[in-house]
């Protein structure tokens, strides 16, 4: 690596010039070398081409230049030599070409109007400045005029003319009243670009006598005022009243108060107009209309769209503003004014011309004798500019001839140059709208080789790492570089070495035997030189015992080990981190040589601990996790915190140190482990205490370091294992002397917030860091790699400075230096920042899509040139969306998806695509400002995939031996359907599956009748669709064929089991489960009632149970005690003759139901009384029901009912 050297400001400027070259000859940044090299002059600073000056102040015409030897300066005025010595009012600054015209001591600015040009000359050539046109600013008074009052009828339009005086530069116009308040503006009332005030329609509230137009001339800071204008608005009501009173004209008296009118354009007039604007300027187009209701303005561009991101609407959309116009913005722009009664339009034909602008500006050439080179000067404009060349400020046609020079239009070709060929060439590109002038020198140098790398420089690298040995050199012609190992070694060649153009030797994998002396030899035709460097190979640093995972009880102690092995010549440092951050500032954390110990562990100590070992050449790390668990309860031993120290005394006062002593307080049965010393700065932060230092508990004095300009007072806190004492009483105050700052602000950054600015920020110094009163900051900046001096500004009480008017996204060198009333801090280090970003200019090109499968594609693109990114490249965004499905040919709402690929990637994967579909995509580059333009849309198609499941499968029309299947096509066919596959198999009562049958169905079918099935049989169906790629997911369904009606037995006693084997399996049907739940609930309620009645000691009396009738009648309850009649269950076991539904594979068997109300359960129409007793009567009326499955002639018992439910 090249040694960093300190160079002065003037030398730095010379470096920047010499780096702007187009040849193989690079000039290194070496101060000693730069002092010896000659260089033609280069203009570094000059006044603007159109320079408007304040006639009350001195005129300063800038012209600064650099060169070796330093250049001399001369001026021309209006094309002739300007003899400065003959004009007492004009002086030239020392060592500069800047002119100062003394206006404040009697000079007249008008006398120095004209065109000025500066020439900087030395023995190697002459550079010239632009033509600088000097014009004093003017702010003339308003011409006197008699203003008549404006009498306007309500609803009519009105224009109040401003007609400001012509000034230089033109004034800024605004309207105010006598109270200097701006007049409110709206869609109805607004100011035009020419300063006039336009009323689309006047209202009564517009009546006033103080419409005043003001013209502000910024250059001279003056404001001129026009005479007030009076406006009186007459309403139709008041006008009609007046006429009616005088003439009794009822027609006028009855007219409408205000007449609505369609729009009429107040400006511009006519139907068309033209406008010429220059490239890069702001285009302003205006349309102001009258009408009632107030018209609304709309803008369009005929045959195109208004440019995005550059179009703005102002003045309530009456002004169209397009910034940074280009030739592409030429065309017809139409403004349309519309209200409810109609519309009117005006077409403005815009032509964009262009002053010359650079395509390729000439750049400095540094050549060796005998070499070839070219100067290229290419510019564009509208009309196309003409190119002319000058040599040392003289037209090249009449300049001294140079046989090595040949002019070919916009190019000068140099062949076999010699030292006398050195000169400064000027390229002038001009058309009717302006000109460009650029200086570029040709510097021919003949220099023997020089090696700039210090002799015997020592390089140290870790084994198996790359080694880079520098050999910085310079010579003209460019020297050849050779490397040797050892004093008498042979020239180095082979794949194990890499030879860089800057002379550096790279050893990609340095081994132990790579160590030794290396010799670099540089030679050209003017001489030869060599230099030796030393290479040492070091052993890598390793952690041979890493920290391990630990689980520790709360309030316990834990230790992590970190034992290392390193090269004996390197000094390692060990740093411990907790959760990738610094260890807590806690005395419980003890860092040893090879370990970290944590005392009195708490829950907050839970986390990851990392040991980092650093040397000057390498770094290694290892981590382990600590888990803290609850500790078992133990008897607490009570200790107390120590009492605060007292009797603080300051002795041995010096500028930067002082001695503090104290007497410790009571330890309270726990030894003091340390004393913490804090300080207060009563000058900057009164009442705020800061940590100063900590000393062992056995020490009662401390030598304290002090900072300048701080009013110190100290206090001491004692610490033991229990905690910290209360702070001691403060010591006496001690004010240190002021000094210049010791340090500069930290964290200096330069980041632009807008495309044309650079925001410089820093962390301000704290109060005690100022070292003295009057803390300020010197903020300096300059554009990197450009010949420019530092620009500086001194600010105070801020931590930010904004530099405006910068180019977009260019590097800047930035530094911030602290200073106070006593002087500056040390020279600050420079940081590199960038001015603001702007949106990228171009879209990625050559976008290609490779379809991998039906749901995945890979997109490729060419990266955009970094210069067009205009910011930090963040990545690329791929926008893609589905256009249509190729199988359905139906469009749907376009939902764009976005994938972001960070960095300078040139490809990416697009997952989640839909098969057999047409997609579009485009690619955009992204920087910190936003997205650039999109690439042209790229169309690609995905191949077929397997379909989704059919949208539905419905089974209808069951018969004894057939079922009808209906289905819907897949929601996502993902291709062309080729067929459907149906598989089915029977299911018996034990849910066992029978043989599987498969049927292939054409894709155009949507239903199928399956015949020859078994009756009263459940079938399970599996159904899916196919494309040419394969089968999709399947849909399943179950269905049952109906029973054979001829085999169904009618209800009869004893026929309960007859058809059990032929029942339909209804146990799984929803309606049956619900019915059984209801029956079970009813039975449970009846059982509860019976249980309550029986506990009361009563019987269940029934007078009689009907034997013969199918509809038995139940006897009413006795009225005297509310009990039932006597019932003997020993004599009557006749079941109720009502059929009941049973499960498909079970038969409800008859069981005796003694002393139970269950036999009558289905016929009860009774109610429960408030005390829970049953009132009403049993209704034994039964109705026959059609048989479903097996029919039972007995009433279900609770057990049977529960079995059926299950």
CSV table of N, CA and C in Angstrom, one decimal, residues 1072-1185:
chain,number,residue,atom,x,y,z
A,1072,UNK,N,-81.1,-38.3,11.2
A,1072,UNK,CA,-81.3,-39.4,12.2
A,1072,UNK,C,-80.6,-39.1,13.5
A,1073,UNK,N,-79.4,-38.6,13.4
A,1073,UNK,CA,-78.6,-38.3,14.6
A,1073,UNK,C,-79.4,-37.2,15.4
A,1074,UNK,N,-79.9,-36.2,14.8
A,1074,UNK,CA,-80.7,-35.1,15.5
A,1074,UNK,C,-81.9,-35.7,16.1
A,1075,UNK,N,-82.6,-36.6,15.4
A,1075,UNK,CA,-83.8,-37.2,16.0
A,1075,UNK,C,-83.5,-38.0,17.3
A,1076,UNK,N,-82.4,-38.8,17.2
A,1076,UNK,CA,-82.1,-39.6,18.4
A,1076,UNK,C,-81.7,-38.7,19.5
A,1077,UNK,N,-81.0,-37.6,19.3
A,1077,UNK,CA,-80.6,-36.7,20.4
A,1077,UNK,C,-81.9,-36.1,21.1
A,1078,UNK,N,-82.9,-35.8,20.3
A,1078,UNK,CA,-84.2,-35.3,20.8
A,1078,UNK,C,-84.8,-36.3,21.7
A,1079,UNK,N,-84.9,-37.5,21.2
A,1079,UNK,CA,-85.5,-38.6,21.9
A,1079,UNK,C,-84.8,-38.9,23.2
A,1080,UNK,N,-83.5,-38.9,23.2
A,1080,UNK,CA,-82.7,-39.1,24.4
A,1080,UNK,C,-82.9,-38.0,25.4
A,1081,UNK,N,-83.0,-36.8,25.0
A,1081,UNK,CA,-83.2,-35.7,25.9
A,1081,UNK,C,-84.6,-35.8,26.6
A,1082,UNK,N,-85.6,-36.2,25.8
A,1082,UNK,CA,-87.0,-36.3,26.3
A,1082,UNK,C,-87.0,-37.4,27.3
A,1083,UNK,N,-86.4,-38.5,27.1
A,1083,UNK,CA,-86.4,-39.7,28.0
A,1083,UNK,C,-85.7,-39.2,29.3
A,1084,UNK,N,-84.6,-38.5,29.2
A,1084,UNK,CA,-83.9,-38.0,30.4
A,1084,UNK,C,-84.7,-37.2,31.3
A,1085,UNK,N,-85.5,-36.2,30.6
A,1085,UNK,CA,-86.4,-35.4,31.4
A,1085,UNK,C,-87.5,-36.2,32.1
A,1086,UNK,N,-88.1,-37.2,31.4
A,1086,UNK,CA,-89.1,-38.1,32.1
A,1086,UNK,C,-88.5,-38.8,33.2
A,1087,UNK,N,-87.3,-39.4,33.1
A,1087,UNK,CA,-86.7,-40.1,34.2
A,1087,UNK,C,-86.5,-39.2,35.4
A,1088,UNK,N,-86.1,-38.0,35.1
A,1088,UNK,CA,-85.9,-37.0,36.3
A,1088,UNK,C,-87.2,-36.8,37.0
A,1089,UNK,N,-88.3,-36.6,36.2
A,1089,UNK,CA,-89.6,-36.4,36.9
A,1089,UNK,C,-90.0,-37.6,37.7
A,1090,UNK,N,-89.9,-38.8,37.1
A,1090,UNK,CA,-90.2,-40.0,37.8
A,1090,UNK,C,-89.4,-40.1,39.1
A,1091,UNK,N,-88.1,-39.8,39.0
A,1091,UNK,CA,-87.3,-39.9,40.2
A,1091,UNK,C,-87.7,-39.0,41.3
A,1092,UNK,N,-88.1,-37.7,40.9
A,1092,UNK,CA,-88.6,-36.8,41.9
A,1092,UNK,C,-89.9,-37.2,42.6
A,1093,UNK,N,-90.8,-37.7,41.7
A,1093,UNK,CA,-92.1,-38.2,42.3
A,1093,UNK,C,-91.9,-39.4,43.2
A,1094,UNK,N,-91.0,-40.3,42.8
A,1094,UNK,CA,-90.8,-41.5,43.7
A,1094,UNK,C,-90.2,-41.1,45.0
A,1095,UNK,N,-89.3,-40.1,45.0
A,1095,UNK,CA,-88.7,-39.7,46.3
A,1095,UNK,C,-89.7,-39.1,47.2
A,1096,UNK,N,-90.8,-38.5,46.6
A,1096,UNK,CA,-91.9,-38.0,47.5
A,1096,UNK,C,-92.8,-39.1,48.1
A,1097,UNK,N,-92.5,-40.3,47.8
A,1097,UNK,CA,-93.3,-41.5,48.4
A,1097,UNK,C,-94.5,-41.8,47.6
A,1098,UNK,N,-94.9,-41.2,46.6
A,1098,UNK,CA,-96.1,-41.5,45.8
A,1098,UNK,C,-95.9,-42.7,44.9
A,1099,UNK,N,-97.0,-43.1,44.3
A,1099,UNK,CA,-96.9,-44.2,43.3
A,1099,UNK,C,-97.2,-43.6,41.9
A,1100,UNK,N,-97.2,-44.4,40.9
A,1100,UNK,CA,-97.5,-44.0,39.6
A,1100,UNK,C,-98.8,-44.6,39.2
A,1101,UNK,N,-100.0,-44.1,39.8
A,1101,UNK,CA,-101.2,-44.8,39.6
A,1101,UNK,C,-101.8,-44.6,38.2
A,1102,UNK,N,-102.2,-45.6,37.6
A,1102,UNK,CA,-103.0,-45.5,36.4
A,1102,UNK,C,-104.2,-46.4,36.5
A,1103,UNK,N,-105.3,-45.9,36.3
A,1103,UNK,CA,-106.5,-46.7,36.5
A,1103,UNK,C,-106.5,-47.9,35.7
A,1104,UNK,N,-106.1,-47.8,34.4
A,1104,UNK,CA,-106.2,-48.9,33.6
A,1104,UNK,C,-105.4,-48.7,32.4
A,1105,UNK,N,-104.8,-49.8,31.9
A,1105,UNK,CA,-104.0,-49.7,30.6
A,1105,UNK,C,-104.9,-50.3,29.5
A,1106,UNK,N,-105.1,-49.7,28.4
A,1106,UNK,CA,-105.9,-50.2,27.4
A,1106,UNK,C,-105.2,-51.4,26.7
A,1107,UNK,N,-106.0,-52.5,26.6
A,1107,UNK,CA,-105.4,-53.7,26.0
A,1107,UNK,C,-105.8,-53.9,24.6
A,1108,UNK,N,-107.0,-53.7,24.3
A,1108,UNK,CA,-107.5,-54.0,22.9
A,1108,UNK,C,-107.3,-52.9,21.9
A,1109,UNK,N,-107.5,-51.6,22.4
A,1109,UNK,CA,-107.5,-50.5,21.5
A,1109,UNK,C,-106.1,-50.2,21.0
A,1110,UNK,N,-106.1,-49.8,19.7
A,1110,UNK,CA,-104.8,-49.3,19.2
A,1110,UNK,C,-104.5,-47.9,19.8
A,1111,UNK,N,-105.5,-47.2,20.3
A,1111,UNK,CA,-105.4,-45.8,20.8
A,1111,UNK,C,-105.8,-45.8,22.2
A,1112,UNK,N,-105.1,-46.3,23.2
A,1112,UNK,CA,-105.5,-46.4,24.6
A,1112,UNK,C,-105.7,-45.0,25.1
A,1113,UNK,N,-106.6,-44.9,26.1
A,1113,UNK,CA,-106.9,-43.6,26.8
A,1113,UNK,C,-106.3,-43.7,28.2
A,1114,UNK,N,-105.7,-42.7,28.6
A,1114,UNK,CA,-105.1,-42.7,29.9
A,1114,UNK,C,-106.0,-41.9,30.8
A,1115,UNK,N,-106.2,-42.5,32.0
A,1115,UNK,CA,-107.2,-41.9,33.0
A,1115,UNK,C,-106.6,-40.6,33.6
A,1116,UNK,N,-107.5,-39.7,33.9
A,1116,UNK,CA,-107.0,-38.4,34.4
A,1116,UNK,C,-106.5,-38.6,35.8
A,1117,UNK,N,-105.8,-37.6,36.3
A,1117,UNK,CA,-105.3,-37.6,37.6
A,1117,UNK,C,-106.4,-37.4,38.6
A,1118,UNK,N,-106.2,-37.9,39.8
A,1118,UNK,CA,-107.2,-37.7,40.9
A,1118,UNK,C,-107.0,-36.2,41.4
A,1119,UNK,N,-108.2,-35.6,41.6
A,1119,UNK,CA,-108.2,-34.3,42.0
A,1119,UNK,C,-107.9,-34.0,43.4
A,1120,UNK,N,-108.0,-35.0,44.3
A,1120,UNK,CA,-107.8,-34.8,45.7
A,1120,UNK,C,-106.4,-34.7,46.1
A,1121,UNK,N,-105.5,-35.5,45.5
A,1121,UNK,CA,-104.1,-35.5,45.9
A,1121,UNK,C,-103.2,-35.3,44.7
A,1122,UNK,N,-103.7,-35.2,43.5
A,1122,UNK,CA,-102.9,-35.0,42.4
A,1122,UNK,C,-102.1,-36.1,41.9
A,1123,UNK,N,-102.4,-37.4,42.4
A,1123,UNK,CA,-101.6,-38.6,42.1
A,1123,UNK,C,-102.3,-39.3,41.0
A,1124,UNK,N,-101.6,-40.2,40.3
A,1124,UNK,CA,-102.2,-41.1,39.3
A,1124,UNK,C,-103.0,-42.2,39.9
A,1125,UNK,N,-103.9,-42.8,39.1
A,1125,UNK,CA,-104.6,-44.0,39.6
A,1125,UNK,C,-103.7,-45.2,39.8
A,1126,UNK,N,-104.2,-46.2,40.5
A,1126,UNK,CA,-103.4,-47.3,40.8
A,1126,UNK,C,-103.0,-48.0,39.5
A,1127,UNK,N,-101.8,-48.6,39.4
A,1127,UNK,CA,-101.3,-49.3,38.2
A,1127,UNK,C,-100.5,-50.5,38.7
A,1128,UNK,N,-100.9,-51.6,38.2
A,1128,UNK,CA,-100.2,-52.9,38.5
A,1128,UNK,C,-99.4,-53.3,37.3
A,1129,UNK,N,-98.0,-53.3,37.4
A,1129,UNK,CA,-97.2,-53.7,36.3
A,1129,UNK,C,-97.1,-55.2,36.1
A,1130,UNK,N,-97.7,-55.9,37.1
A,1130,UNK,CA,-97.6,-57.4,37.0
A,1130,UNK,C,-98.6,-58.0,36.1
A,1131,UNK,N,-99.6,-57.2,35.7
A,1131,UNK,CA,-100.7,-57.8,34.9
A,1131,UNK,C,-100.7,-57.4,33.5
A,1132,UNK,N,-100.0,-56.3,33.2
A,1132,UNK,CA,-100.1,-55.8,31.8
A,1132,UNK,C,-98.8,-55.4,31.3
A,1133,UNK,N,-98.4,-56.1,30.2
A,1133,UNK,CA,-97.1,-55.8,29.5
A,1133,UNK,C,-97.3,-55.5,28.1
A,1134,UNK,N,-98.5,-55.1,27.7
A,1134,UNK,CA,-98.8,-54.9,26.3
A,1134,UNK,C,-98.0,-53.6,25.8
A,1135,UNK,N,-97.3,-53.8,24.7
A,1135,UNK,CA,-96.6,-52.6,24.2
A,1135,UNK,C,-97.5,-51.7,23.4
A,1136,UNK,N,-97.0,-50.4,23.3
A,1136,UNK,CA,-97.7,-49.5,22.5
A,1136,UNK,C,-97.6,-49.9,21.0
A,1137,UNK,N,-98.6,-49.8,20.2
A,1137,UNK,CA,-98.5,-50.3,18.8
A,1137,UNK,C,-98.2,-49.1,17.9
A,1138,UNK,N,-97.1,-48.4,18.2
A,1138,UNK,CA,-96.6,-47.4,17.3
A,1138,UNK,C,-95.2,-47.7,16.8
A,1139,UNK,N,-95.1,-47.7,15.5
A,1139,UNK,CA,-93.8,-48.0,15.0
A,1139,UNK,C,-92.7,-46.9,15.3
A,1140,UNK,N,-91.5,-47.3,15.4
A,1140,UNK,CA,-90.4,-46.4,15.7
A,1140,UNK,C,-89.2,-46.7,14.7
A,1141,UNK,N,-88.6,-45.6,14.3
A,1141,UNK,CA,-87.4,-45.8,13.4
A,1141,UNK,C,-86.2,-46.3,14.2
A,1142,UNK,N,-85.5,-47.1,13.6
A,1142,UNK,CA,-84.3,-47.7,14.2
A,1142,UNK,C,-83.1,-47.5,13.4
A,1143,UNK,N,-81.9,-47.7,13.9
A,1143,UNK,CA,-80.7,-47.5,13.1
A,1143,UNK,C,-80.7,-48.6,12.0
A,1144,UNK,N,-79.9,-48.3,11.0
A,1144,UNK,CA,-79.9,-49.1,9.8
A,1144,UNK,C,-79.4,-50.5,10.1
A,1145,UNK,N,-78.5,-50.7,11.0
A,1145,UNK,CA,-77.9,-52.0,11.3
A,1145,UNK,C,-78.2,-52.6,12.7
A,1146,UNK,N,-79.2,-52.0,13.3
A,1146,UNK,CA,-79.5,-52.5,14.7
A,1146,UNK,C,-81.1,-52.8,14.7
A,1147,UNK,N,-81.5,-53.7,15.6
A,1147,UNK,CA,-83.0,-53.9,15.8
A,1147,UNK,C,-83.3,-53.7,17.3
A,1148,UNK,N,-84.2,-52.8,17.5
A,1148,UNK,CA,-84.6,-52.5,18.9
A,1148,UNK,C,-85.4,-53.7,19.4
A,1149,UNK,N,-84.9,-54.4,20.5
A,1149,UNK,CA,-85.6,-55.5,21.0
A,1149,UNK,C,-86.6,-55.2,22.1
A,1150,UNK,N,-87.6,-56.0,22.3
A,1150,UNK,CA,-88.6,-55.7,23.3
A,1150,UNK,C,-88.1,-56.1,24.7
A,1151,UNK,N,-88.2,-55.1,25.6
A,1151,UNK,CA,-87.9,-55.4,27.0
A,1151,UNK,C,-89.0,-54.9,27.9
A,1152,UNK,N,-89.2,-55.5,29.0
A,1152,UNK,CA,-90.2,-55.1,30.0
A,1152,UNK,C,-89.9,-53.7,30.6
A,1153,UNK,N,-90.9,-52.9,30.7
A,1153,UNK,CA,-90.7,-51.6,31.3
A,1153,UNK,C,-91.5,-51.4,32.5
A,1154,UNK,N,-91.1,-51.9,33.6
A,1154,UNK,CA,-91.9,-51.9,34.8
A,1154,UNK,C,-91.8,-50.5,35.5
A,1155,UNK,N,-93.0,-50.1,35.9
A,1155,UNK,CA,-93.1,-48.9,36.7
A,1155,UNK,C,-92.5,-47.7,36.0
A,1156,UNK,N,-92.7,-47.6,34.7
A,1156,UNK,CA,-92.1,-46.6,33.9
A,1156,UNK,C,-93.1,-45.8,33.1
A,1157,UNK,N,-92.8,-44.6,32.9
A,1157,UNK,CA,-93.6,-43.8,32.0
A,1157,UNK,C,-93.1,-43.8,30.5
A,1158,UNK,N,-92.1,-44.6,30.3
A,1158,UNK,CA,-91.5,-44.6,29.0
A,1158,UNK,C,-92.5,-45.1,27.9
A,1159,UNK,N,-93.3,-46.1,28.4
A,1159,UNK,CA,-94.3,-46.7,27.4
A,1159,UNK,C,-95.2,-45.6,26.8
A,1160,UNK,N,-95.4,-44.5,27.5
A,1160,UNK,CA,-96.3,-43.5,27.0
A,1160,UNK,C,-95.6,-42.2,26.6
A,1161,UNK,N,-94.3,-42.4,26.4
A,1161,UNK,CA,-93.6,-41.1,26.2
A,1161,UNK,C,-93.9,-40.4,24.9
A,1162,UNK,N,-94.2,-41.1,23.8
A,1162,UNK,CA,-94.5,-40.3,22.6
A,1162,UNK,C,-95.8,-39.7,22.5
A,1163,UNK,N,-96.7,-40.1,23.4
A,1163,UNK,CA,-98.1,-39.5,23.4
A,1163,UNK,C,-98.4,-38.5,24.4
A,1164,UNK,N,-97.4,-38.1,25.2
A,1164,UNK,CA,-97.6,-37.1,26.3
A,1164,UNK,C,-97.8,-35.7,25.7
A,1165,UNK,N,-98.9,-35.1,26.2
A,1165,UNK,CA,-99.2,-33.7,25.8
A,1165,UNK,C,-99.3,-32.9,27.1
A,1166,UNK,N,-98.6,-33.3,28.1
A,1166,UNK,CA,-98.7,-32.6,29.4
A,1166,UNK,C,-97.7,-31.5,29.6
A,1167,UNK,N,-97.8,-30.9,30.8
A,1167,UNK,CA,-96.9,-29.8,31.2
A,1167,UNK,C,-96.4,-30.0,32.6
A,1168,UNK,N,-95.4,-29.3,33.0
A,1168,UNK,CA,-94.8,-29.4,34.3
A,1168,UNK,C,-95.3,-28.2,35.1
A,1169,UNK,N,-95.7,-28.5,36.4
A,1169,UNK,CA,-96.1,-27.4,37.3
A,1169,UNK,C,-94.9,-26.7,37.8
A,1170,UNK,N,-95.1,-25.6,38.6
A,1170,UNK,CA,-94.0,-24.8,39.1
A,1170,UNK,C,-93.1,-25.6,40.1
A,1171,UNK,N,-93.8,-26.6,40.8
A,1171,UNK,CA,-93.0,-27.4,41.7
A,1171,UNK,C,-92.4,-28.7,41.1
A,1172,UNK,N,-92.5,-28.7,39.7
A,1172,UNK,CA,-91.9,-29.9,39.0
A,1172,UNK,C,-92.9,-31.0,38.8
A,1173,UNK,N,-94.1,-31.0,39.4
A,1173,UNK,CA,-95.1,-32.1,39.2
A,1173,UNK,C,-95.7,-32.0,37.8
A,1174,UNK,N,-96.1,-33.1,37.4
A,1174,UNK,CA,-96.6,-33.3,36.0
A,1174,UNK,C,-98.1,-33.1,36.0
A,1175,UNK,N,-98.7,-32.2,35.2
A,1175,UNK,CA,-100.1,-31.9,35.2
A,1175,UNK,C,-100.6,-32.3,33.8
A,1176,UNK,N,-101.9,-32.4,33.6
A,1176,UNK,CA,-102.5,-32.8,32.3
A,1176,UNK,C,-102.8,-34.3,32.3
A,1177,UNK,N,-102.8,-34.9,31.1
A,1177,UNK,CA,-103.1,-36.3,31.1
A,1177,UNK,C,-102.3,-36.9,30.0
A,1178,UNK,N,-102.2,-38.2,30.1
A,1178,UNK,CA,-101.5,-38.9,29.0
A,1178,UNK,C,-102.4,-39.1,27.8
A,1179,UNK,N,-102.0,-38.7,26.7
A,1179,UNK,CA,-102.8,-38.9,25.5
A,1179,UNK,C,-102.3,-40.1,24.8
A,1180,UNK,N,-103.1,-41.1,24.8
A,1180,UNK,CA,-102.6,-42.4,24.2
A,1180,UNK,C,-102.9,-42.5,22.7
A,1181,UNK,N,-103.3,-41.4,22.1
A,1181,UNK,CA,-103.6,-41.4,20.7
A,1181,UNK,C,-102.4,-41.7,19.9
A,1182,UNK,N,-102.4,-42.7,19.0
A,1182,UNK,CA,-101.3,-43.0,18.1
A,1182,UNK,C,-101.7,-43.0,16.7
A,1183,UNK,N,-100.8,-42.6,15.8
A,1183,UNK,CA,-101.1,-42.7,14.4
A,1183,UNK,C,-100.0,-43.5,13.8
A,1184,UNK,N,-100.5,-44.3,12.8
A,1184,UNK,CA,-99.5,-45.2,12.1
A,1184,UNK,C,-98.7,-44.3,11.2
A,1185,UNK,N,-97.4,-44.7,11.1
A,1185,UNK,CA,-96.4,-44.0,10.3
A,1185,UNK,C,-95.9,-45.0,9.2
